[in-house]
mmCIF file of C-alpha atoms in Angstrom:
data_model
loop_
_atom_site.group_PDB
_atom_site.id
_atom_site.type_symbol
_atom_site.label_atom_id
_atom_site.label_comp_id
_atom_site.label_asym_id
_atom_site.label_seq_id
_atom_site.Cartn_x
_atom_site.Cartn_y
_atom_site.Cartn_z
ATOM 1 C CA MET A 354 23.038 11.175 4.080
ATOM 2 C CA LEU A 355 26.494 9.607 3.866
ATOM 3 C CA ASP A 356 27.528 10.666 7.393
ATOM 4 C CA GLN A 357 25.631 7.817 9.053
ATOM 5 C CA THR A 358 26.512 6.353 12.457
ATOM 6 C CA PHE A 359 25.935 2.750 13.513
ATOM 7 C CA ALA A 360 25.570 1.144 16.954
ATOM 8 C CA LEU A 361 24.180 -2.120 18.343
ATOM 9 C CA SER A 362 21.555 -0.093 20.198
ATOM 10 C CA ASP A 363 20.133 0.865 16.787
ATOM 11 C CA LEU A 364 19.016 -2.703 16.003
ATOM 12 C CA PRO A 365 15.874 -2.620 18.203
ATOM 13 C CA LYS A 366 14.888 0.584 16.401
ATOM 14 C CA VAL A 367 15.212 -1.161 13.030
ATOM 15 C CA VAL A 368 12.967 -3.987 14.266
ATOM 16 C CA THR A 369 10.424 -1.490 15.604
ATOM 17 C CA LEU A 370 10.326 0.445 12.341
ATOM 18 C CA THR A 371 9.958 -2.795 10.372
ATOM 19 C CA PHE A 372 6.771 -3.611 12.269
ATOM 20 C CA LEU A 373 5.635 0.009 11.967
ATOM 21 C CA GLU A 374 6.128 -0.143 8.198
ATOM 22 C CA MET A 375 4.083 -3.337 7.922
ATOM 23 C CA LEU A 376 1.277 -1.913 10.067
ATOM 24 C CA LEU A 377 1.116 1.335 8.100
ATOM 25 C CA SER A 378 1.283 -0.634 4.835
ATOM 26 C CA ALA A 379 -1.585 -2.997 5.655
ATOM 27 C CA ASP A 380 -4.001 -0.994 3.505
ATOM 28 C CA ASN A 381 -1.344 -0.775 0.784
ATOM 29 C CA ALA A 382 -1.206 -4.587 0.667
ATOM 30 C CA VAL A 383 -4.958 -4.666 -0.008
ATOM 31 C CA VAL A 384 -4.621 -2.160 -2.866
ATOM 32 C CA LEU A 385 -1.639 -3.943 -4.446
ATOM 33 C CA GLY A 386 -3.394 -7.286 -4.076
ATOM 34 C CA VAL A 387 -6.449 -5.990 -5.944
ATOM 35 C CA ILE A 388 -4.380 -4.347 -8.695
ATOM 36 C CA SER A 389 -2.192 -7.423 -9.252
ATOM 37 C CA SER A 390 -5.190 -9.791 -9.227
ATOM 38 C CA ALA A 391 -6.081 -8.481 -12.701
ATOM 39 C CA LEU A 392 -2.994 -10.268 -14.051
ATOM 40 C CA PRO A 393 -2.759 -13.997 -14.825
ATOM 41 C CA ALA A 394 -1.571 -15.955 -11.774
ATOM 42 C CA PRO A 395 1.824 -17.017 -13.276
ATOM 43 C CA ILE A 396 3.055 -13.414 -13.646
ATOM 44 C CA ARG A 397 1.223 -11.828 -10.722
ATOM 45 C CA ARG A 398 4.009 -12.434 -8.216
ATOM 46 C CA LYS A 399 6.581 -11.152 -10.705
ATOM 47 C CA ALA A 400 4.718 -7.844 -10.972
ATOM 48 C CA LEU A 401 4.669 -7.469 -7.187
ATOM 49 C CA TYR A 402 8.324 -8.290 -6.608
ATOM 50 C CA ILE A 403 9.810 -6.545 -9.634
ATOM 51 C CA GLY A 404 9.085 -3.242 -7.928
ATOM 52 C CA VAL A 405 11.237 -4.013 -4.907
ATOM 53 C CA ALA A 406 14.396 -2.844 -6.710
ATOM 54 C CA SER A 407 12.830 0.489 -7.632
ATOM 55 C CA ALA A 408 11.463 0.777 -4.088
ATOM 56 C CA PHE A 409 15.079 0.829 -2.867
ATOM 57 C CA PHE A 410 15.715 3.840 -5.096
ATOM 58 C CA PHE A 411 12.515 5.721 -4.260
ATOM 59 C CA ARG A 412 12.989 5.262 -0.507
ATOM 60 C CA ALA A 413 16.563 6.544 -0.704
ATOM 61 C CA ALA A 414 15.485 9.521 -2.821
ATOM 62 C CA ALA A 415 12.658 10.382 -0.412
ATOM 63 C CA LEU A 416 15.016 10.326 2.552
ATOM 64 C CA PHE A 417 17.627 12.360 0.692
ATOM 65 C CA LEU A 418 15.099 15.042 -0.267
ATOM 66 C CA LEU A 419 13.839 15.629 3.265
ATOM 67 C CA SER A 420 12.866 19.204 2.571
ATOM 68 C CA TYR A 421 10.206 18.008 0.118
ATOM 69 C CA LEU A 422 8.554 15.442 2.372
ATOM 70 C CA PHE A 423 5.941 17.841 3.648
ATOM 71 C CA ASP A 424 4.810 18.863 0.154
ATOM 72 C CA TYR A 425 3.237 15.466 -0.500
ATOM 73 C CA PRO A 426 -0.567 15.979 -0.042
ATOM 74 C CA TRP A 427 -1.184 16.288 -3.786
ATOM 75 C CA ILE A 428 0.376 12.844 -4.312
ATOM 76 C CA GLN A 429 -1.982 11.310 -1.786
ATOM 77 C CA LEU A 430 -4.964 13.209 -3.229
ATOM 78 C CA LEU A 431 -4.211 11.774 -6.670
ATOM 79 C CA GLY A 432 -3.890 8.321 -5.142
ATOM 80 C CA ALA A 433 -7.185 8.733 -3.277
ATOM 81 C CA ALA A 434 -8.975 9.867 -6.442
ATOM 82 C CA TYR A 435 -7.692 6.875 -8.382
ATOM 83 C CA LEU A 436 -8.702 4.415 -5.647
ATOM 84 C CA LEU A 437 -12.235 5.841 -5.579
ATOM 85 C CA TYR A 438 -12.350 5.649 -9.380
ATOM 86 C CA LEU A 439 -11.111 2.047 -9.284
ATOM 87 C CA SER A 440 -13.810 1.072 -6.788
ATOM 88 C CA ALA A 441 -16.623 2.913 -8.593
ATOM 89 C CA ARG A 442 -15.612 1.552 -12.013
ATOM 90 C CA TYR A 443 -15.728 -2.027 -10.742
ATOM 91 C CA PHE A 444 -19.313 -1.746 -9.496
ATOM 92 C CA ILE A 445 -20.496 0.275 -12.523
ATOM 93 C CA GLN A 446 -19.073 -2.286 -14.959
ATOM 94 C CA LYS A 447 -20.401 -5.157 -12.863
ATOM 95 C CA GLY A 448 -23.889 -3.670 -12.991
ATOM 96 C CA LYS A 449 -23.843 -2.987 -16.727
ATOM 97 C CA SER A 450 -22.410 -6.208 -18.084
ATOM 98 C CA THR A 451 -21.631 -9.807 -17.242
ATOM 99 C CA LYS A 452 -18.484 -9.762 -19.383
ATOM 100 C CA PRO A 453 -15.213 -10.529 -17.616
ATOM 101 C CA PRO A 454 -13.371 -7.431 -16.335
ATOM 102 C CA GLN A 455 -10.838 -5.893 -18.679
ATOM 103 C CA THR A 456 -7.268 -6.844 -17.857
ATOM 104 C CA ILE A 457 -4.395 -4.385 -17.913
ATOM 105 C CA SER A 458 -0.910 -4.919 -19.244
ATOM 106 C CA PHE A 459 1.926 -6.256 -17.121
ATOM 107 C CA TRP A 460 3.994 -3.070 -17.184
ATOM 108 C CA LYS A 461 0.994 -0.840 -16.555
ATOM 109 C CA THR A 462 0.297 -2.954 -13.471
ATOM 110 C CA VAL A 463 3.920 -2.569 -12.338
ATOM 111 C CA LEU A 464 3.670 1.214 -12.857
ATOM 112 C CA LEU A 465 0.471 1.425 -10.795
ATOM 113 C CA ILE A 466 2.095 -0.619 -8.033
ATOM 114 C CA GLU A 467 5.063 1.759 -7.971
ATOM 115 C CA LEU A 468 2.859 4.873 -7.894
ATOM 116 C CA PHE A 469 0.942 3.562 -4.905
ATOM 117 C CA ASP A 470 4.187 2.512 -3.243
ATOM 118 C CA ILE A 471 5.265 6.155 -3.386
ATOM 119 C CA ALA A 472 1.924 7.498 -2.159
ATOM 120 C CA PHE A 473 1.722 5.103 0.781
ATOM 121 C CA ALA A 474 5.431 5.224 1.655
ATOM 122 C CA VAL A 475 5.335 8.880 2.684
ATOM 123 C CA ASP A 476 3.400 8.169 5.889
ATOM 124 C CA SER A 477 5.840 5.502 7.053
ATOM 125 C CA ILE A 478 8.869 7.643 6.186
ATOM 126 C CA VAL A 479 7.503 10.630 8.117
ATOM 127 C CA ALA A 480 6.657 8.344 11.054
ATOM 128 C CA GLY A 481 10.175 6.919 10.892
ATOM 129 C CA LEU A 482 11.744 10.374 10.886
ATOM 130 C CA ALA A 483 9.723 11.298 13.956
ATOM 131 C CA PHE A 484 10.824 8.041 15.603
ATOM 132 C CA ILE A 485 14.523 8.891 15.229
ATOM 133 C CA ASP A 486 13.899 12.572 16.073
ATOM 134 C CA GLU A 487 14.977 13.543 12.534
ATOM 135 C CA LEU A 488 18.646 12.774 13.287
ATOM 136 C CA ARG A 489 20.371 12.849 9.894
ATOM 137 C CA SER A 490 23.050 10.430 11.110
ATOM 138 C CA LYS A 491 20.366 7.779 11.718
ATOM 139 C CA LEU A 492 18.467 7.959 8.431
ATOM 140 C CA TRP A 493 19.703 4.455 7.599
ATOM 141 C CA ILE A 494 17.427 3.113 10.376
ATOM 142 C CA VAL A 495 14.341 4.479 8.610
ATOM 143 C CA TYR A 496 15.590 3.116 5.293
ATOM 144 C CA ALA A 497 16.447 -0.369 6.584
ATOM 145 C CA GLY A 498 13.250 -0.771 8.583
ATOM 146 C CA GLY A 499 11.164 0.467 5.673
ATOM 147 C CA MET A 500 12.721 -1.864 3.109
ATOM 148 C CA ILE A 501 12.356 -4.956 5.306
ATOM 149 C CA GLY A 502 8.723 -3.979 5.753
ATOM 150 C CA VAL A 503 8.319 -3.629 1.977
ATOM 151 C CA PHE A 504 9.254 -7.293 1.501
ATOM 152 C CA GLY A 505 6.679 -8.312 4.098
ATOM 153 C CA MET A 506 4.025 -6.155 2.460
ATOM 154 C CA ARG A 507 4.742 -7.700 -0.961
ATOM 155 C CA TYR A 508 4.165 -11.153 0.494
ATOM 156 C CA ALA A 509 0.881 -10.005 2.058
ATOM 157 C CA ALA A 510 -0.276 -8.547 -1.280
ATOM 158 C CA ASP A 511 0.578 -11.799 -3.070
ATOM 159 C CA LEU A 512 -1.408 -13.780 -0.492
ATOM 160 C CA PHE A 513 -4.377 -11.416 -0.768
ATOM 161 C CA SER A 514 -4.529 -11.685 -4.569
ATOM 162 C CA SER A 515 -4.487 -15.500 -4.246
ATOM 163 C CA LEU A 516 -7.418 -15.375 -1.823
ATOM 164 C CA ILE A 517 -9.403 -13.352 -4.369
ATOM 165 C CA ASP A 518 -8.989 -16.257 -6.805
ATOM 166 C CA ARG A 519 -10.248 -18.806 -4.255
ATOM 167 C CA PHE A 520 -13.174 -16.787 -2.889
ATOM 168 C CA PRO A 521 -15.058 -14.923 -5.674
ATOM 169 C CA ASN A 522 -17.100 -12.800 -3.248
ATOM 170 C CA LEU A 523 -13.856 -11.449 -1.797
ATOM 171 C CA GLU A 524 -13.363 -9.447 -4.998
ATOM 172 C CA LYS A 525 -16.467 -7.364 -4.264
ATOM 173 C CA SER A 526 -15.353 -6.866 -0.660
ATOM 174 C CA SER A 527 -11.884 -5.918 -1.895
ATOM 175 C CA TYR A 528 -13.166 -3.104 -4.082
ATOM 176 C CA LEU A 529 -15.287 -1.802 -1.207
ATOM 177 C CA MET A 530 -12.112 -1.808 0.905
ATOM 178 C CA VAL A 531 -10.239 -0.004 -1.869
ATOM 179 C CA GLY A 532 -12.918 2.706 -1.887
ATOM 180 C CA LEU A 533 -12.709 3.065 1.896
ATOM 181 C CA ILE A 534 -8.911 3.268 1.739
ATOM 182 C CA GLY A 535 -9.275 5.990 -0.904
ATOM 183 C CA VAL A 536 -11.542 7.965 1.440
ATOM 184 C CA LYS A 537 -9.038 7.540 4.288
ATOM 185 C CA LEU A 538 -6.123 8.600 2.085
ATOM 186 C CA GLY A 539 -7.991 11.676 0.808
ATOM 187 C CA ILE A 540 -9.116 12.773 4.270
ATOM 188 C CA GLY A 541 -5.553 12.412 5.545
ATOM 189 C CA ALA A 542 -4.182 14.491 2.662
ATOM 190 C CA LEU A 543 -6.609 17.280 3.602
ATOM 191 C CA GLY A 544 -5.265 17.371 7.145
ATOM 192 C CA ALA A 545 -8.117 15.500 8.838
ATOM 193 C CA SER A 546 -8.326 11.881 9.945
ATOM 194 C CA LEU A 547 -10.708 8.949 9.881
ATOM 195 C CA SER A 548 -11.215 7.154 13.195
ATOM 196 C CA PRO A 549 -8.814 4.160 13.214
ATOM 197 C CA LEU A 550 -11.393 2.122 15.137
ATOM 198 C CA ILE A 551 -14.104 2.741 12.528
ATOM 199 C CA PHE A 552 -11.682 2.203 9.641
ATOM 200 C CA TRP A 553 -10.234 -1.110 10.821
ATOM 201 C CA ALA A 554 -13.562 -2.435 12.096
ATOM 202 C CA THR A 555 -15.064 -1.803 8.645
ATOM 203 C CA ILE A 556 -12.071 -3.375 6.889
ATOM 204 C CA ILE A 557 -12.306 -6.507 9.059
ATOM 205 C CA VAL A 558 -16.074 -6.836 8.503
ATOM 206 C CA LEU A 559 -15.685 -6.433 4.726
ATOM 207 C CA PHE A 560 -12.843 -8.951 4.693
ATOM 208 C CA LEU A 561 -14.860 -11.560 6.596
ATOM 209 C CA LEU A 562 -17.933 -11.006 4.407
ATOM 210 C CA GLY A 563 -15.770 -11.805 1.397
ATOM 211 C CA PHE A 564 -15.518 -15.441 2.478
ATOM 212 C CA PHE A 565 -19.260 -15.996 2.223
ATOM 213 C CA LYS A 566 -20.352 -17.741 -0.942
ATOM 214 C CA PRO A 567 -22.117 -15.441 -3.440
ATOM 215 C CA ARG A 568 -25.824 -15.991 -3.932
ATOM 216 C CA ARG A 569 -26.828 -17.719 -7.155
#
């Protein structure tokens, strides 16, 4: 990984992979926004951005251990199971009680954010490797593009969690989106795929419905 080569012609590739990272991480931003929204507003942003440093390490480790990249389905299956559990628990608790949802600790939130960073990062890393034709001397392009995209995704997650505060009905829509993302992640881990058109159309509809005022 140390025998990297650099050229001006590599810069457009970095820009392309940055946008690719942000597109592939759009569903990750929703998940991180929902998870961080359980924290008080003053420390929510801290939880999202504190993981950036560890993301640098995890991305480098993933690129260094290329031979293990294709053994990742179990990570995504665990992530999918947790997302489905998160969605189901929200609606079960909402139906049983009117008490406010239980909050989780700051560091547990940070840990969950990091675990989902790892689960969702694999897709973008594999896509990046395909983009550079798996040239070991150009791994830095995948790393740089991915990390710039991570910063953009953190900002999107912060914005999404703030919207949940302003529009109460968006919380319900968010957990429906989390469940759908869990289904998509699980199907992908099993080697199949969910139609992108159906997935994104459903996400957009759920997002827009979240801005309607809840019935009293």
